[in-house]
Tab-separated table of C-alpha atoms in Angstrom:
chain	number	residue	atom	x	y	z
A	1	UNK	CA	-30.668	-306.776	-164.548
A	2	UNK	CA	-30.456	-303.690	-162.365
A	3	UNK	CA	-33.654	-301.627	-162.157
A	4	UNK	CA	-32.921	-297.907	-162.129
A	5	UNK	CA	-35.495	-295.171	-161.667
A	6	UNK	CA	-36.049	-292.815	-164.586
A	7	UNK	CA	-36.857	-289.125	-164.031
A	8	UNK	CA	-38.053	-286.280	-166.190
A	9	UNK	CA	-36.480	-282.816	-166.161
A	10	UNK	CA	-38.732	-281.755	-163.266
A	11	UNK	CA	-37.352	-284.540	-161.036
A	12	UNK	CA	-40.554	-286.551	-161.281
A	13	UNK	CA	-40.252	-290.304	-161.439
A	14	UNK	CA	-41.674	-291.528	-164.747
A	15	UNK	CA	-40.633	-295.175	-164.820
A	16	UNK	CA	-37.722	-297.587	-164.612
A	17	UNK	CA	-35.080	-298.887	-166.955
A	18	UNK	CA	-33.294	-302.229	-166.871
A	19	UNK	CA	-29.509	-301.973	-167.043
A	20	UNK	CA	-27.214	-305.008	-167.322
A	21	UNK	CA	-25.591	-306.150	-164.081
A	22	UNK	CA	-22.438	-306.987	-166.007
A	23	UNK	CA	-21.941	-303.265	-166.661
A	24	UNK	CA	-23.628	-301.363	-163.835
A	25	UNK	CA	-23.417	-303.832	-160.936
A	26	UNK	CA	-19.994	-305.453	-161.206
A	27	UNK	CA	-17.342	-305.658	-158.517
A	28	UNK	CA	-15.550	-302.307	-158.350
A	29	UNK	CA	-11.801	-302.496	-158.895
A	30	UNK	CA	-10.143	-299.298	-157.716
A	31	UNK	CA	-6.787	-300.536	-159.031
A	32	UNK	CA	-7.908	-300.822	-162.646
A	33	UNK	CA	-9.770	-297.484	-162.427
A	34	UNK	CA	-6.569	-295.863	-161.180
A	35	UNK	CA	-4.566	-297.437	-163.991
A	36	UNK	CA	-7.058	-296.195	-166.579
A	37	UNK	CA	-6.960	-292.643	-165.195
A	38	UNK	CA	-3.151	-292.578	-165.105
A	39	UNK	CA	-2.990	-293.863	-168.692
A	40	UNK	CA	-5.530	-291.299	-169.900
A	41	UNK	CA	-3.819	-288.346	-168.206
A	42	UNK	CA	-0.402	-289.489	-169.443
A	43	UNK	CA	-1.731	-289.469	-172.992
A	44	UNK	CA	-2.749	-285.834	-172.610
A	45	UNK	CA	0.792	-284.687	-171.811
A	46	UNK	CA	2.445	-282.917	-174.711
A	47	UNK	CA	6.006	-283.819	-173.742
A	48	UNK	CA	7.508	-280.734	-175.400
A	49	UNK	CA	9.617	-279.471	-172.463
A	50	UNK	CA	13.242	-279.087	-173.527
A	51	UNK	CA	16.477	-277.677	-172.115
A	52	UNK	CA	19.908	-277.235	-173.699
A	53	UNK	CA	22.874	-279.290	-172.623
A	54	UNK	CA	26.426	-277.989	-172.328
A	55	UNK	CA	27.056	-278.977	-175.954
A	56	UNK	CA	24.015	-277.062	-177.227
A	57	UNK	CA	24.499	-273.720	-175.436
A	58	UNK	CA	26.081	-271.023	-177.607
A	59	UNK	CA	29.584	-269.771	-176.710
A	60	UNK	CA	32.077	-271.113	-174.242
A	61	UNK	CA	34.803	-271.879	-176.771
A	62	UNK	CA	37.529	-270.191	-174.779
A	63	UNK	CA	38.807	-271.579	-171.493
A	64	UNK	CA	37.484	-269.133	-168.847
A	65	UNK	CA	40.763	-268.981	-166.873
A	66	UNK	CA	44.079	-270.777	-166.738
A	67	UNK	CA	44.296	-274.291	-165.402
A	68	UNK	CA	46.492	-273.655	-162.354
A	69	UNK	CA	47.332	-270.930	-159.933
A	70	UNK	CA	43.987	-269.189	-159.543
A	71	UNK	CA	42.689	-271.101	-156.538
A	72	UNK	CA	39.545	-272.021	-158.448
A	73	UNK	CA	38.448	-275.422	-159.621
A	74	UNK	CA	39.611	-276.142	-163.162
A	75	UNK	CA	37.104	-275.264	-165.857
A	76	UNK	CA	37.208	-275.857	-169.574
A	77	UNK	CA	34.151	-273.855	-170.671
A	78	UNK	CA	31.971	-271.039	-169.361
A	79	UNK	CA	28.966	-272.990	-170.683
A	80	UNK	CA	29.399	-275.603	-167.980
A	81	UNK	CA	26.288	-276.239	-165.818
A	82	UNK	CA	28.271	-274.671	-162.956
A	83	UNK	CA	28.258	-271.255	-164.671
A	84	UNK	CA	25.343	-268.822	-165.089
A	85	UNK	CA	23.989	-269.252	-168.600
A	86	UNK	CA	25.540	-272.679	-168.873
A	87	UNK	CA	23.903	-275.881	-170.024
A	88	UNK	CA	21.433	-277.921	-167.982
A	89	UNK	CA	22.449	-281.242	-166.477
A	90	UNK	CA	19.873	-283.997	-166.957
A	91	UNK	CA	17.191	-281.491	-168.001
A	92	UNK	CA	13.962	-282.501	-169.753
A	93	UNK	CA	13.944	-283.380	-173.427
A	94	UNK	CA	10.970	-283.893	-175.767
A	95	UNK	CA	9.452	-287.296	-175.118
A	96	UNK	CA	6.222	-289.258	-175.476
A	97	UNK	CA	4.290	-290.128	-172.323
A	98	UNK	CA	1.859	-292.465	-174.085
A	99	UNK	CA	1.045	-295.673	-172.216
A	100	UNK	CA	-0.541	-298.736	-173.741
A	101	UNK	CA	-3.767	-299.947	-172.182
A	102	UNK	CA	-5.483	-303.091	-173.515
A	103	UNK	CA	-9.023	-302.652	-174.796
A	104	UNK	CA	-10.471	-305.268	-172.455
A	105	UNK	CA	-8.873	-303.563	-169.444
A	106	UNK	CA	-10.296	-300.219	-170.571
A	107	UNK	CA	-13.765	-301.762	-170.786
A	108	UNK	CA	-13.349	-303.347	-167.348
A	109	UNK	CA	-12.307	-299.978	-165.919
A	110	UNK	CA	-15.383	-298.310	-167.420
A	111	UNK	CA	-17.662	-301.005	-165.999
A	112	UNK	CA	-16.082	-300.507	-162.569
A	113	UNK	CA	-16.522	-296.733	-162.768
A	114	UNK	CA	-20.188	-297.010	-163.789
A	115	UNK	CA	-20.865	-299.626	-161.118
A	116	UNK	CA	-19.280	-297.392	-158.494
A	117	UNK	CA	-21.532	-294.475	-159.479
A	118	UNK	CA	-24.666	-296.609	-159.341
A	119	UNK	CA	-23.629	-298.303	-156.102
A	120	UNK	CA	-22.980	-294.959	-154.410
A	121	UNK	CA	-26.314	-293.595	-155.720
A	122	UNK	CA	-24.582	-290.946	-157.817
A	123	UNK	CA	-26.072	-292.035	-161.139
A	124	UNK	CA	-29.298	-290.483	-162.432
A	125	UNK	CA	-31.183	-291.517	-165.566
A	126	UNK	CA	-33.228	-288.857	-167.385
A	127	UNK	CA	-36.038	-290.010	-169.681
A	128	UNK	CA	-35.482	-287.403	-172.399
A	129	UNK	CA	-33.025	-284.548	-171.887
A	130	UNK	CA	-34.580	-282.126	-174.363
A	131	UNK	CA	-34.338	-278.402	-173.739
A	132	UNK	CA	-36.016	-275.703	-175.813
A	133	UNK	CA	-32.936	-273.651	-176.675
A	134	UNK	CA	-29.193	-273.964	-176.388
A	135	UNK	CA	-29.154	-271.736	-173.309
A	136	UNK	CA	-26.834	-272.149	-170.347
A	137	UNK	CA	-29.520	-271.018	-167.918
A	138	UNK	CA	-31.881	-273.784	-169.057
A	139	UNK	CA	-29.330	-276.519	-168.385
A	140	UNK	CA	-28.335	-274.848	-165.110
A	141	UNK	CA	-31.996	-274.765	-164.039
A	142	UNK	CA	-32.341	-278.522	-164.596
A	143	UNK	CA	-29.168	-279.246	-162.619
A	144	UNK	CA	-30.384	-276.971	-159.822
A	145	UNK	CA	-33.697	-278.856	-159.714
A	146	UNK	CA	-31.837	-282.074	-158.973
A	147	UNK	CA	-29.359	-280.365	-156.650
A	148	UNK	CA	-26.322	-281.420	-158.672
A	149	UNK	CA	-23.032	-279.745	-157.852
A	150	UNK	CA	-20.436	-281.226	-160.205
A	151	UNK	CA	-22.112	-283.326	-162.893
A	152	UNK	CA	-21.161	-285.181	-166.062
A	153	UNK	CA	-24.053	-285.183	-168.549
A	154	UNK	CA	-24.103	-287.919	-171.182
A	155	UNK	CA	-26.495	-288.077	-174.123
A	156	UNK	CA	-26.467	-288.948	-177.802
A	157	UNK	CA	-26.485	-286.255	-180.488
A	158	UNK	CA	-28.186	-283.437	-178.550
A	159	UNK	CA	-26.943	-280.101	-179.907
A	160	UNK	CA	-28.983	-277.847	-177.602
A	161	UNK	CA	-27.800	-279.691	-174.505
A	162	UNK	CA	-24.216	-279.789	-175.746
A	163	UNK	CA	-24.041	-276.063	-176.537
A	164	UNK	CA	-25.994	-275.095	-173.415
A	165	UNK	CA	-23.527	-276.937	-171.175
A	166	UNK	CA	-20.345	-275.358	-172.497
A	167	UNK	CA	-20.269	-272.366	-170.162
A	168	UNK	CA	-21.148	-274.285	-167.012
A	169	UNK	CA	-18.196	-274.251	-164.660
A	170	UNK	CA	-19.048	-277.438	-162.756
A	171	UNK	CA	-20.818	-279.459	-165.441
A	172	UNK	CA	-19.609	-281.145	-168.587
A	173	UNK	CA	-21.421	-282.685	-171.538
A	174	UNK	CA	-20.152	-285.730	-173.408
A	175	UNK	CA	-21.668	-287.721	-176.216
A	176	UNK	CA	-22.094	-291.418	-175.552
A	177	UNK	CA	-19.104	-292.357	-177.683
A	178	UNK	CA	-16.876	-289.949	-175.745
A	179	UNK	CA	-17.522	-291.255	-172.223
A	180	UNK	CA	-14.269	-292.026	-170.427
A	181	UNK	CA	-13.189	-293.253	-167.008
A	182	UNK	CA	-11.453	-290.025	-165.941
A	183	UNK	CA	-14.495	-287.790	-166.466
A	184	UNK	CA	-16.819	-290.308	-164.801
A	185	UNK	CA	-14.572	-290.462	-161.731
A	186	UNK	CA	-13.796	-286.725	-161.723
A	187	UNK	CA	-17.464	-285.651	-161.466
A	188	UNK	CA	-19.611	-286.155	-158.402
A	189	UNK	CA	-22.761	-287.027	-160.369
A	190	UNK	CA	-23.267	-288.981	-163.573
A	191	UNK	CA	-26.403	-287.925	-165.479
A	192	UNK	CA	-27.383	-290.272	-168.309
A	193	UNK	CA	-30.234	-289.994	-170.738
A	194	UNK	CA	-32.233	-293.217	-170.987
A	195	UNK	CA	-30.928	-293.803	-174.492
A	196	UNK	CA	-27.318	-293.176	-173.419
A	197	UNK	CA	-27.625	-295.627	-170.510
A	198	UNK	CA	-28.945	-298.343	-172.814
A	199	UNK	CA	-26.254	-297.630	-175.415
A	200	UNK	CA	-23.482	-297.894	-172.821
A	201	UNK	CA	-24.967	-301.155	-171.586
A	202	UNK	CA	-24.991	-302.613	-175.105
A	203	UNK	CA	-21.509	-301.382	-175.914
A	204	UNK	CA	-19.867	-302.764	-172.780
A	205	UNK	CA	-21.641	-306.128	-172.781
A	206	UNK	CA	-21.186	-306.843	-176.461
A	207	UNK	CA	-24.894	-307.626	-176.943
A	208	UNK	CA	-25.125	-305.438	-180.027
A	209	UNK	CA	-22.058	-307.049	-181.594
A	210	UNK	CA	-23.383	-310.510	-180.829
A	211	UNK	CA	-26.723	-309.673	-182.444
A	212	UNK	CA	-24.969	-308.399	-185.586
A	213	UNK	CA	-22.824	-311.546	-185.733
A	214	UNK	CA	-25.920	-313.751	-185.587
A	215	UNK	CA	-27.604	-311.734	-188.318
């Protein structure tokens, strides 16, 4: 088990938490992290770009000029891609960019991303991330105390923290169930509440599922 220091909101060390090595101290695979990020970003693409082909452009029923004797190349329609206003050759059409990614590979990618953050000392565990009001300045003050620049904040159902983080340009809040590889990699710091860290450990090791199966 990896021992990680736990801090309060004033950056004072208040204890330690044990996190499973199988989640936070595994061998980092940059290849599977890259594959997970590519898959996630591909799924976000709308794929609605569309152009008209020669057959779909309106007009062009009449031959623009006679076949021979003009010195020009023969043309059968003014809607040819060679003419202004003509159709598009090999232009984009609506399509789906979705890529399949096995569940076990997604879990392995998440374990690699979390292990990389902990190994590079870019993971901080907060004992209890409770703020008085859903104010941006309160969340910004906490981040400034720790000296965070671009941070991903993860906690369970914490409405004040969630609403207070919305207007921060370089910080993002996610609930535990919404943590993903892209956001972990895309932010310099990963800030976990103690409860969120333990929940991620249980979810990615299968300890909770195993306990339920035994029960």
